[in-house]
Coordinates of C-alpha atoms in Angstrom, one line a residue:
M8 CA 61.5 20.6 54.7
E9 CA 63.4 23.2 52.9
E10 CA 64.5 25.9 55.3
K11 CA 63.4 29.3 54.6
K12 CA 66.2 31.9 53.6
K13 CA 66.0 34.7 56.1
K14 CA 65.7 38.2 54.3
G15 CA 68.5 40.6 55.1
P16 CA 71.0 42.9 53.4
G17 CA 73.3 41.5 50.9
D18 CA 77.0 41.1 50.5
I19 CA 79.1 44.3 49.8
R20 CA 81.5 43.8 47.2
L21 CA 84.2 45.7 45.5
L22 CA 83.5 46.0 41.7
T23 CA 86.5 46.5 39.7
W24 CA 86.8 47.7 36.2
P25 CA 85.3 46.7 33.7
E26 CA 82.6 45.0 36.1
A27 CA 82.2 48.6 37.9
V28 CA 81.1 50.1 34.4
L29 CA 79.1 47.1 32.9
A30 CA 76.9 47.1 36.3
N31 CA 75.1 50.5 35.3
P32 CA 77.0 51.9 32.1
E33 CA 74.3 54.6 31.7
Y34 CA 75.1 56.0 35.1
L35 CA 78.6 57.2 33.6
I36 CA 77.8 57.5 29.8
G37 CA 74.0 58.4 29.6
S38 CA 71.2 56.4 28.0
L39 CA 72.2 53.2 25.7
S40 CA 68.5 52.5 24.8
P41 CA 67.7 53.0 21.2
D42 CA 66.2 56.6 20.4
P43 CA 62.6 56.5 19.3
S44 CA 63.2 58.8 16.7
G45 CA 65.7 56.7 15.0
K46 CA 68.7 58.8 15.8
P47 CA 71.8 57.0 17.3
C48 CA 71.5 56.6 21.1
E49 CA 72.5 59.4 23.6
G50 CA 75.0 56.8 25.2
A51 CA 77.0 55.7 22.2
C52 CA 77.3 59.2 20.7
N53 CA 78.7 60.3 24.3
A54 CA 81.2 57.5 24.4
F55 CA 82.4 58.6 20.9
R56 CA 82.6 62.2 22.2
E57 CA 84.8 61.4 25.4
I58 CA 87.5 60.1 23.2
I59 CA 87.3 63.2 21.0
D60 CA 87.3 65.4 24.0
N61 CA 90.5 63.7 25.0
A62 CA 91.9 64.5 21.8
I63 CA 90.6 68.1 21.9
D64 CA 92.2 68.5 25.5
T65 CA 95.7 67.6 24.5
L66 CA 95.7 70.4 21.8
Y67 CA 94.7 72.8 24.1
E68 CA 97.5 71.9 26.2
N69 CA 100.3 71.5 23.4
P70 CA 100.6 74.7 21.6
D71 CA 102.8 72.6 19.0
A72 CA 100.0 70.2 18.2
T73 CA 98.1 71.1 15.1
T74 CA 95.9 68.2 13.9
I75 CA 92.8 66.1 15.0
I76 CA 91.3 63.5 12.8
V77 CA 87.8 62.0 13.5
D78 CA 86.3 59.4 11.5
T79 CA 83.2 57.0 11.3
E80 CA 83.2 55.7 7.8
N81 CA 86.8 55.0 6.4
Y82 CA 88.4 52.3 8.8
N83 CA 86.8 49.1 8.4
G84 CA 83.9 49.6 10.9
F85 CA 86.0 51.3 13.5
N86 CA 85.3 54.6 14.7
L87 CA 88.8 56.6 14.8
V88 CA 90.1 59.6 16.7
A89 CA 93.7 60.6 16.2
D90 CA 96.0 63.6 17.0
N91 CA 99.4 64.7 16.8
S92 CA 99.8 66.1 20.2
W93 CA 102.2 64.5 22.8
G94 CA 100.9 61.0 22.7
I95 CA 99.8 59.1 25.8
P96 CA 102.6 58.1 28.2
L97 CA 104.2 54.6 27.7
R98 CA 106.0 55.0 31.1
M99 CA 105.2 52.5 33.7
S100 CA 102.5 53.2 36.0
E101 CA 102.1 52.6 39.9
V102 CA 100.5 49.6 38.9
P103 CA 103.1 46.7 38.4
G104 CA 103.4 46.0 34.9
K105 CA 101.1 48.4 33.4
T106 CA 102.1 51.3 31.5
M107 CA 100.3 54.7 32.0
A108 CA 98.4 54.4 28.4
H109 CA 97.4 50.9 29.7
L110 CA 96.0 52.3 32.7
S111 CA 94.1 55.2 31.1
I112 CA 91.7 52.9 29.4
S113 CA 91.4 50.3 31.9
T114 CA 90.8 52.0 35.3
L115 CA 88.2 54.4 36.5
N116 CA 89.5 57.8 37.9
S117 CA 93.1 57.0 36.8
G118 CA 94.2 60.7 37.0
S119 CA 95.5 63.4 35.1
K120 CA 97.0 63.0 31.6
F121 CA 98.6 66.5 32.1
K122 CA 101.3 67.8 34.2
T123 CA 100.2 70.2 36.9
D124 CA 102.0 73.4 38.0
K125 CA 99.9 74.8 41.0
S126 CA 102.7 77.5 41.3
S127 CA 101.5 78.9 37.9
N128 CA 97.9 78.2 38.2
S129 CA 97.9 75.9 35.2
E130 CA 96.3 72.9 37.1
A131 CA 93.4 71.7 34.6
S132 CA 90.4 69.6 35.3
I133 CA 89.4 69.4 31.6
G134 CA 89.0 65.7 31.0
R135 CA 91.1 64.9 33.8
H136 CA 90.0 61.6 35.3
G137 CA 90.0 59.1 32.4
V138 CA 86.5 58.1 32.9
G139 CA 85.4 58.3 29.1
S140 CA 88.3 56.1 27.8
A141 CA 87.7 53.2 30.3
V142 CA 83.9 53.5 29.8
T143 CA 84.2 53.4 26.2
C144 CA 86.7 50.6 26.3
S145 CA 84.4 48.4 28.5
L146 CA 81.5 48.8 26.2
A147 CA 83.6 48.0 23.1
Q148 CA 83.5 45.0 21.1
Q149 CA 86.9 46.0 20.2
Y150 CA 89.2 48.8 21.4
I151 CA 92.6 49.5 20.2
L152 CA 94.9 52.4 21.7
L153 CA 98.0 53.3 19.7
S154 CA 100.6 55.8 21.2
K155 CA 103.8 56.6 19.3
I156 CA 107.2 55.5 20.5
T157 CA 109.9 58.2 20.4
Q158 CA 113.6 58.5 21.3
D159 CA 112.2 60.0 24.6
N160 CA 110.1 56.9 25.7
Y161 CA 111.4 53.9 23.9
D162 CA 113.3 52.7 27.0
K163 CA 110.8 53.6 29.6
S164 CA 108.1 51.1 28.7
I165 CA 107.5 47.3 28.3
P166 CA 110.4 45.3 27.0
E167 CA 108.7 45.0 23.4
V168 CA 108.7 48.7 22.9
K169 CA 112.5 48.9 23.6
Q170 CA 113.1 45.7 21.3
L171 CA 111.3 47.2 18.3
W172 CA 112.9 50.6 18.4
E173 CA 116.4 49.0 18.7
S174 CA 115.6 46.7 15.9
Q175 CA 115.1 49.3 13.5
G176 CA 117.5 51.5 11.3
P177 CA 117.1 55.3 11.7
R178 CA 114.8 55.8 8.7
S179 CA 112.5 53.2 10.1
K180 CA 111.8 54.6 13.2
K181 CA 109.1 57.2 12.0
D182 CA 105.8 55.3 12.7
L183 CA 106.6 52.9 15.4
F184 CA 103.5 52.3 18.1
Y185 CA 102.8 50.9 21.5
I186 CA 99.6 49.1 21.0
V187 CA 97.0 47.9 23.5
V188 CA 94.0 45.9 22.2
Y189 CA 90.6 45.2 24.4
E190 CA 88.0 43.1 23.1
N191 CA 84.6 41.9 24.3
Y192 CA 83.9 44.2 27.0
G193 CA 87.0 44.8 28.9
N194 CA 89.3 41.6 28.2
L195 CA 92.9 42.4 27.4
A196 CA 93.8 40.5 24.0
F197 CA 97.3 42.0 23.2
E198 CA 99.6 44.4 24.4
G199 CA 102.9 45.2 22.4
A200 CA 104.9 47.1 19.9
M201 CA 104.3 47.2 16.2
K202 CA 104.9 49.3 13.0
L203 CA 102.2 51.1 11.7
S204 CA 102.2 49.3 8.3
D205 CA 102.0 46.0 9.9
I206 CA 99.0 47.3 12.2
N207 CA 97.4 48.4 9.0
K208 CA 97.6 44.9 7.5
K209 CA 96.3 43.2 10.5
L210 CA 93.4 45.4 10.6
G211 CA 92.7 45.9 6.9
V212 CA 93.0 49.8 7.1
N213 CA 95.4 52.5 6.2
L214 CA 95.6 54.5 9.6
P215 CA 96.9 58.3 9.1
T216 CA 100.5 58.9 9.4
G217 CA 102.4 61.6 11.4
M218 CA 100.0 61.2 14.4
S219 CA 101.1 60.6 18.1
T220 CA 97.8 59.1 19.4
I221 CA 95.1 56.8 17.7
V222 CA 92.2 55.3 19.0
L223 CA 89.9 53.0 17.3
F224 CA 86.7 51.2 18.7
K225 CA 83.8 49.4 17.7
L226 CA 80.8 49.2 20.3
G227 CA 79.5 46.0 21.1
T228 CA 75.8 45.4 20.9
T229 CA 75.2 43.3 24.1
Y230 CA 75.3 46.7 26.2
V231 CA 74.6 49.2 23.4
P232 CA 72.0 47.9 21.2
D233 CA 72.4 50.7 18.5
P234 CA 76.1 51.1 18.3
R235 CA 76.1 53.9 15.9
V236 CA 77.6 57.2 16.5
I237 CA 77.7 60.6 14.8
I238 CA 80.5 63.2 14.7
P239 CA 79.7 66.0 17.4
Y240 CA 80.1 68.8 14.8
D241 CA 79.1 71.4 17.1
N242 CA 81.9 70.6 19.6
L243 CA 84.7 70.7 17.1
N244 CA 83.3 73.8 15.6
Y245 CA 83.3 75.4 19.0
F246 CA 87.0 73.9 19.4
L247 CA 88.0 75.7 16.3
L248 CA 86.3 78.8 17.1
I249 CA 88.4 78.8 20.7
M250 CA 91.8 78.0 18.7
K251 CA 90.8 81.1 16.3
E252 CA 89.6 83.7 18.7
F253 CA 91.4 83.2 22.2
Y254 CA 94.6 81.6 20.7
K255 CA 95.1 82.7 17.3
R256 CA 96.1 79.2 16.5
K257 CA 95.5 77.4 13.1
V258 CA 94.5 73.9 13.9
T259 CA 93.0 71.4 11.4
V260 CA 90.1 69.2 12.0
I261 CA 89.4 66.4 9.7
A262 CA 86.1 64.9 10.0
N263 CA 85.2 61.9 7.7
G264 CA 87.9 62.9 5.1
K265 CA 86.8 66.4 4.9
T266 CA 88.8 69.5 6.5
M267 CA 86.5 71.7 8.8
T268 CA 86.9 75.4 9.1
A269 CA 85.8 77.5 12.0
A270 CA 82.3 78.5 11.1
D271 CA 81.7 82.1 12.7
L272 CA 78.2 82.7 14.4
D273 CA 77.1 85.1 11.9
I274 CA 73.6 84.5 13.0
Y275 CA 74.3 86.8 15.8
K276 CA 75.0 90.5 15.1
Y277 CA 77.3 91.2 17.9
K278 CA 80.4 89.7 19.7
I279 CA 82.3 90.3 23.0
I280 CA 85.5 88.8 23.6
K281 CA 87.0 89.0 27.2
T282 CA 89.5 87.5 29.6
I283 CA 88.0 87.9 33.0
I284 CA 90.4 88.1 36.0
P285 CA 88.4 86.8 38.9
E286 CA 88.7 88.3 42.4
D287 CA 89.8 84.8 43.6
T288 CA 92.5 83.4 41.6
S289 CA 93.0 80.3 43.6
K290 CA 91.3 78.2 41.2
N291 CA 91.3 80.0 38.0
S292 CA 93.8 82.6 37.1
E293 CA 91.7 83.9 34.3
V294 CA 88.5 82.9 32.4
K295 CA 88.3 83.6 28.8
V296 CA 84.6 84.4 27.5
L297 CA 83.3 84.9 23.8
V298 CA 79.7 86.2 23.8
Y299 CA 77.6 86.1 20.4
F300 CA 74.3 88.0 21.1
D301 CA 71.6 89.6 19.2
V302 CA 67.9 90.4 19.6
D303 CA 64.8 89.1 17.7
P304 CA 62.6 91.8 16.2
E305 CA 59.5 89.3 16.8
M306 CA 60.3 89.2 20.6
S307 CA 60.4 85.6 20.7
S308 CA 61.5 83.9 24.1
K309 CA 65.0 84.1 25.1
T310 CA 67.2 81.8 23.7
S311 CA 70.6 80.8 24.8
Y312 CA 73.3 78.3 23.7
G313 CA 76.9 77.5 24.8
S314 CA 80.2 75.8 25.1
V315 CA 82.6 75.2 28.0
N316 CA 86.0 74.2 26.9
G317 CA 84.8 72.9 23.5
L318 CA 82.0 70.9 24.7
V319 CA 78.4 71.6 23.7
V320 CA 76.7 72.9 27.2
N321 CA 73.5 74.7 26.7
T322 CA 72.7 75.2 30.4
G323 CA 74.6 76.4 33.3
L324 CA 76.5 79.2 34.9
H325 CA 78.0 80.6 31.8
L326 CA 74.8 81.4 30.4
S327 CA 73.0 82.6 33.6
Y328 CA 76.1 85.0 34.4
V329 CA 76.1 86.6 30.9
E330 CA 72.2 87.0 30.8
A331 CA 72.4 88.5 34.2
C332 CA 74.9 91.1 32.8
F333 CA 73.1 92.0 29.7
D334 CA 69.9 92.5 32.2
Q335 CA 71.9 94.9 34.2
A336 CA 73.5 96.8 31.3
I337 CA 70.2 97.5 29.4
R338 CA 68.5 98.5 32.6
A339 CA 71.2 100.9 33.5
E340 CA 71.5 102.4 30.1
Y341 CA 67.7 102.9 29.3
K342 CA 66.4 103.1 32.9
I343 CA 64.1 100.1 32.4
T344 CA 62.0 99.0 35.6
H345 CA 60.0 96.2 34.5
K346 CA 60.8 92.6 34.2
Y347 CA 60.6 92.1 30.3
T348 CA 64.2 92.8 29.6
M349 CA 65.1 89.2 28.2
N350 CA 62.4 89.1 25.7
G351 CA 64.0 88.6 22.3
F352 CA 67.4 88.3 23.7
K353 CA 69.5 85.4 21.9
S354 CA 73.1 84.4 22.6
C355 CA 75.7 82.1 22.3
V356 CA 78.6 81.9 25.2
I357 CA 81.9 80.1 24.8
L358 CA 83.6 79.7 27.9
L359 CA 87.3 78.5 28.6
A360 CA 88.5 77.9 32.2
S361 CA 90.8 75.7 33.9
S362 CA 88.8 74.7 36.9
I363 CA 85.0 73.9 36.2
G364 CA 82.5 71.3 37.6
F365 CA 79.7 69.7 35.8
D366 CA 76.5 68.3 37.2
S367 CA 77.1 64.9 35.8
Q368 CA 79.7 62.7 33.9
T369 CA 77.8 63.7 30.9
K370 CA 78.3 67.2 31.3
V371 CA 75.0 68.6 30.2
R372 CA 75.1 71.7 32.6
L373 CA 77.9 73.9 34.0
K374 CA 77.4 73.6 37.7
S375 CA 80.5 75.7 38.9
I376 CA 83.4 77.9 37.6
G377 CA 86.1 77.3 40.1
K378 CA 85.8 80.7 42.7
V379 CA 84.5 82.6 39.9
K380 CA 81.5 84.6 40.8
Q381 CA 78.9 86.8 38.9
S382 CA 80.4 89.9 40.5
D383 CA 83.4 88.9 38.3
F384 CA 81.5 88.7 35.2
T385 CA 79.4 91.8 35.9
E386 CA 82.7 94.0 36.4
A387 CA 84.0 92.8 33.0
L388 CA 81.0 92.3 31.0
V389 CA 78.4 95.0 31.7
K390 CA 80.3 98.0 30.4
E391 CA 81.1 95.9 27.2
F392 CA 77.4 95.6 26.5
I393 CA 76.9 99.4 27.2
K394 CA 79.4 100.1 24.7
I395 CA 77.8 98.1 22.0
F396 CA 74.3 99.9 22.9
R397 CA 75.9 103.4 22.3
S398 CA 77.6 102.1 19.1
D399 CA 74.4 101.3 17.5
P400 CA 71.7 103.5 19.4
E401 CA 68.7 103.4 16.9
Y402 CA 68.9 99.6 16.8
W403 CA 68.9 99.3 20.6
Q404 CA 66.4 102.1 21.1
A405 CA 64.0 100.0 18.7
H406 CA 64.5 97.2 20.8
V407 CA 63.9 98.9 23.9
D408 CA 60.6 100.4 22.7
R409 CA 59.3 96.9 21.7
L410 CA 60.3 95.9 25.4
N411 CA 58.2 98.6 26.8
T412 CA 55.1 98.0 24.4
I413 CA 55.2 94.2 25.8
Y414 CA 55.2 95.6 29.5
N415 CA 52.1 98.1 28.8
S416 CA 50.3 95.2 26.9
M417 CA 50.9 92.6 29.8
R418 CA 49.7 95.1 32.4
S419 CA 46.2 94.8 31.0
F420 CA 46.5 91.1 30.2
S421 CA 44.5 89.2 32.8
A422 CA 45.7 86.1 34.5
A423 CA 42.8 84.3 33.0
E424 CA 43.9 85.2 29.7
K425 CA 47.4 84.0 30.3
A426 CA 46.0 80.7 31.2
Q427 CA 43.7 80.2 28.4
K428 CA 46.8 81.1 26.1
M429 CA 48.8 78.2 27.7
I430 CA 45.8 75.9 27.5
D431 CA 45.2 76.7 23.4
D432 CA 49.0 76.3 23.0
A433 CA 48.9 72.9 24.6
Q434 CA 46.0 71.6 22.4
G435 CA 47.3 73.1 19.3
R436 CA 50.7 73.1 17.1
N437 CA 52.1 75.8 19.6
M438 CA 52.8 73.3 22.0
F439 CA 56.3 72.8 20.8
K440 CA 56.7 75.8 18.6
S441 CA 59.6 77.4 20.7
R442 CA 61.4 74.7 22.7
T443 CA 63.4 77.2 24.3
E444 CA 60.4 78.1 26.4
L445 CA 60.7 74.6 27.8
I446 CA 63.3 73.3 30.2
E447 CA 65.8 71.0 28.3
G448 CA 65.3 67.2 28.6
F449 CA 61.4 66.8 28.5
S450 CA 60.7 63.6 26.6
D451 CA 56.9 63.5 25.7
A452 CA 54.8 60.4 25.4
T453 CA 54.0 59.8 21.6
S454 CA 50.3 58.4 22.1
K455 CA 47.4 60.5 20.7
D456 CA 45.4 58.8 23.6
R457 CA 46.5 61.4 26.2
W458 CA 44.2 60.5 29.0
N459 CA 46.3 57.3 29.3
C460 CA 49.5 59.1 29.3
E461 CA 51.6 59.6 32.5
L462 CA 53.9 62.5 33.3
Y463 CA 56.8 61.6 35.5
L464 CA 58.3 64.9 37.4
V465 CA 62.1 63.7 38.1
E466 CA 64.5 65.4 40.2
G467 CA 67.4 66.2 37.9
N468 CA 68.9 65.1 34.5
S469 CA 70.6 62.1 35.9
A470 CA 67.4 60.6 37.5
G471 CA 65.7 61.6 34.3
G472 CA 68.0 59.7 31.9
S473 CA 67.6 56.7 33.9
L474 CA 63.8 56.9 33.8
K475 CA 63.8 57.3 30.0
S476 CA 66.0 54.5 29.6
G477 CA 63.9 52.3 31.8
R478 CA 60.5 53.1 30.1
H479 CA 58.9 50.2 28.7
N480 CA 56.9 52.1 26.4
T481 CA 57.6 55.7 25.0
L482 CA 53.8 55.8 24.0
Y483 CA 52.4 56.5 27.3
H484 CA 55.2 57.7 29.5
S485 CA 56.6 61.3 29.5
I486 CA 59.8 62.5 31.6
L487 CA 60.4 66.0 32.8
P488 CA 63.5 66.4 34.7
L489 CA 63.3 69.3 37.0
R490 CA 66.3 70.9 39.0
G491 CA 66.7 69.6 42.6
K492 CA 64.7 72.6 44.0
I493 CA 62.5 74.6 41.9
L494 CA 60.7 77.9 42.8
S495 CA 58.4 78.0 45.6
V496 CA 55.0 79.7 44.4
A497 CA 53.2 80.2 47.5
D498 CA 53.8 83.9 47.8
K499 CA 54.3 84.5 44.1
T500 CA 52.1 86.1 41.4
I501 CA 51.1 84.3 38.4
D502 CA 53.6 86.5 36.4
Q503 CA 56.5 85.8 38.7
A504 CA 55.5 82.1 38.5
L505 CA 55.4 82.0 34.8
D506 CA 58.7 83.6 34.4
N507 CA 60.2 80.6 36.1
K508 CA 61.1 78.0 33.2
E509 CA 60.5 74.9 35.3
I510 CA 57.0 76.0 36.7
H511 CA 56.0 77.4 32.9
T512 CA 57.0 74.0 31.5
I513 CA 55.1 72.1 34.0
F514 CA 51.9 73.7 33.2
K515 CA 52.3 74.2 29.7
V516 CA 52.9 70.4 29.0
I517 CA 50.0 69.4 31.3
G518 CA 47.7 71.5 29.1
L519 CA 45.4 72.8 31.8
G520 CA 46.7 76.3 32.2
M521 CA 47.6 77.4 35.8
D522 CA 44.5 76.6 37.6
V523 CA 42.2 73.4 36.5
N524 CA 39.2 75.8 37.0
N525 CA 40.1 77.4 33.8
V526 CA 38.8 74.5 31.8
T527 CA 35.8 73.7 34.3
R528 CA 34.4 77.1 34.8
D529 CA 31.4 76.5 32.6
A530 CA 30.7 72.8 33.7
K531 CA 27.2 72.5 35.4
T532 CA 28.0 69.2 37.3
P533 CA 31.1 67.4 38.6
E534 CA 30.6 65.0 35.7
E535 CA 31.0 67.8 33.1
A536 CA 34.0 69.0 34.8
Y537 CA 35.6 65.6 34.9
E538 CA 34.7 65.3 31.2
L539 CA 36.3 68.5 30.5
I540 CA 39.5 67.8 32.3
K541 CA 39.9 64.4 30.3
K542 CA 39.5 66.5 27.0
Y543 CA 42.2 69.2 27.7
S544 CA 44.5 67.6 30.0
R545 CA 47.7 65.9 28.2
F546 CA 48.0 63.4 31.0
G547 CA 45.9 61.1 33.1
K548 CA 48.4 60.8 35.9
I549 CA 51.0 63.0 37.3
I550 CA 53.8 61.0 39.2
L551 CA 56.4 62.7 41.6
A552 CA 59.9 60.6 41.1
V553 CA 62.4 61.9 44.0
D554 CA 65.2 60.3 45.9
A555 CA 64.4 58.7 49.0
D556 CA 66.9 61.0 50.8
N557 CA 65.0 64.3 50.1
H558 CA 64.7 64.8 53.8
K559 CA 66.9 67.1 56.3
C560 CA 69.7 64.9 57.9
P561 CA 69.8 65.7 61.5
F562 CA 73.7 65.5 61.4
R563 CA 73.9 68.1 58.6
K564 CA 74.2 71.7 59.6

């Protein structure tokens, strides 16, 4: 008789690169499932963006660098990112036999690519850990890294680098490159040194000259079913704006063969540029902020967008700090006491700081600005907002009059009427009329058979991304990621609850207003009430998806 195997804990194994990535790549890079709308998938675009971010970072740090080239069309199926900054170090690393350049694409958390000088407060955490390159390399059918060989590094690397350098005459040393090639998801295929002309012949391409670092890669379909990527033009435009406004530097970005120019955000009427010196400078000696803002005469919901160190980051502290400054300024200047100060406010906040923290590797939300507080922003920005109010008094008085009109009208707007408006919006075309009314990350079911649809309320964007990628059918499963701890409404009024974006989104997407009794008040029997709920509710089931560790740990103070 076959002996039954006892159940018990499995073995604990150390996963090294690339296995550590391939075991769960979506955790590091975002969803790799094909997008239902037909757009390139999130994870593939994030992989491309990570390589672009590395190039952007080096231009921030190197004042002599001038050019980034990004291309998805002109290099024989490869995605290309190149820059003329320092080049990735070719010196041998602490790992025997591996150069630093090789280490950067084949080891998770491989360390800073920049020198740090703590005495001058210049330590940068931007893109510092090398995760993006190593993850992209492990997902690639082919990944090629080229770093330029120079007089300063030719004798500090592998023997092939020195041999190539010494074999060339003075005029032939212009475009010599160290090269590492990985194929088929993290398998080393080649490492050596070659002339750029020889690399072009082998790849069937014509790579740009004058570059210090060139990365080419093709994502493989085993882990990324849809390997298409798109150029993150918004990121690149933010980068150009930062160079122009903060550093007064002229840099060139060439995207798919066309030179980009810094498109000023002229949809906003006003602009504030400020360098903030925080009270505690131990993490950030300064923070640079560029705020574009205006107000909408139609008094639509507040809309905020932004960038952190050139990345598109549309939620987080940089936005909430600036919004709080505007709120305080307009209250102080116009003696406003009601809560409707943010109606119609629209802004774009561009922030540059050396020490920052995101909520996840995919950098969706800015979680922290090292040791920088709301009070640091308040001291620097409130008076700037007030200056602008006083520079255009008629414009701003008209806006304040509209705010007061909203307040007066809402005082007589009953809770039942507010709930009915939410129900009407959910059933009609207004459901998504203003996406900014809803929290980011909501993925709706697509079926018209709403009673068979299910709504998953999920703790956080990371878990939400995993659930999105794990859906068997987008027809019936909706994912709504919420921040870890949302507002408790136990002692709040309906107005206070609806002011909270998470609470507002939950009730709006369900479609029953703030109380199921809103749709069943005219029902004469329980059966009639049930049919009305089926008619108006956009979901037949609501599922709470939270971590198993959502309890108070007895060892945690």
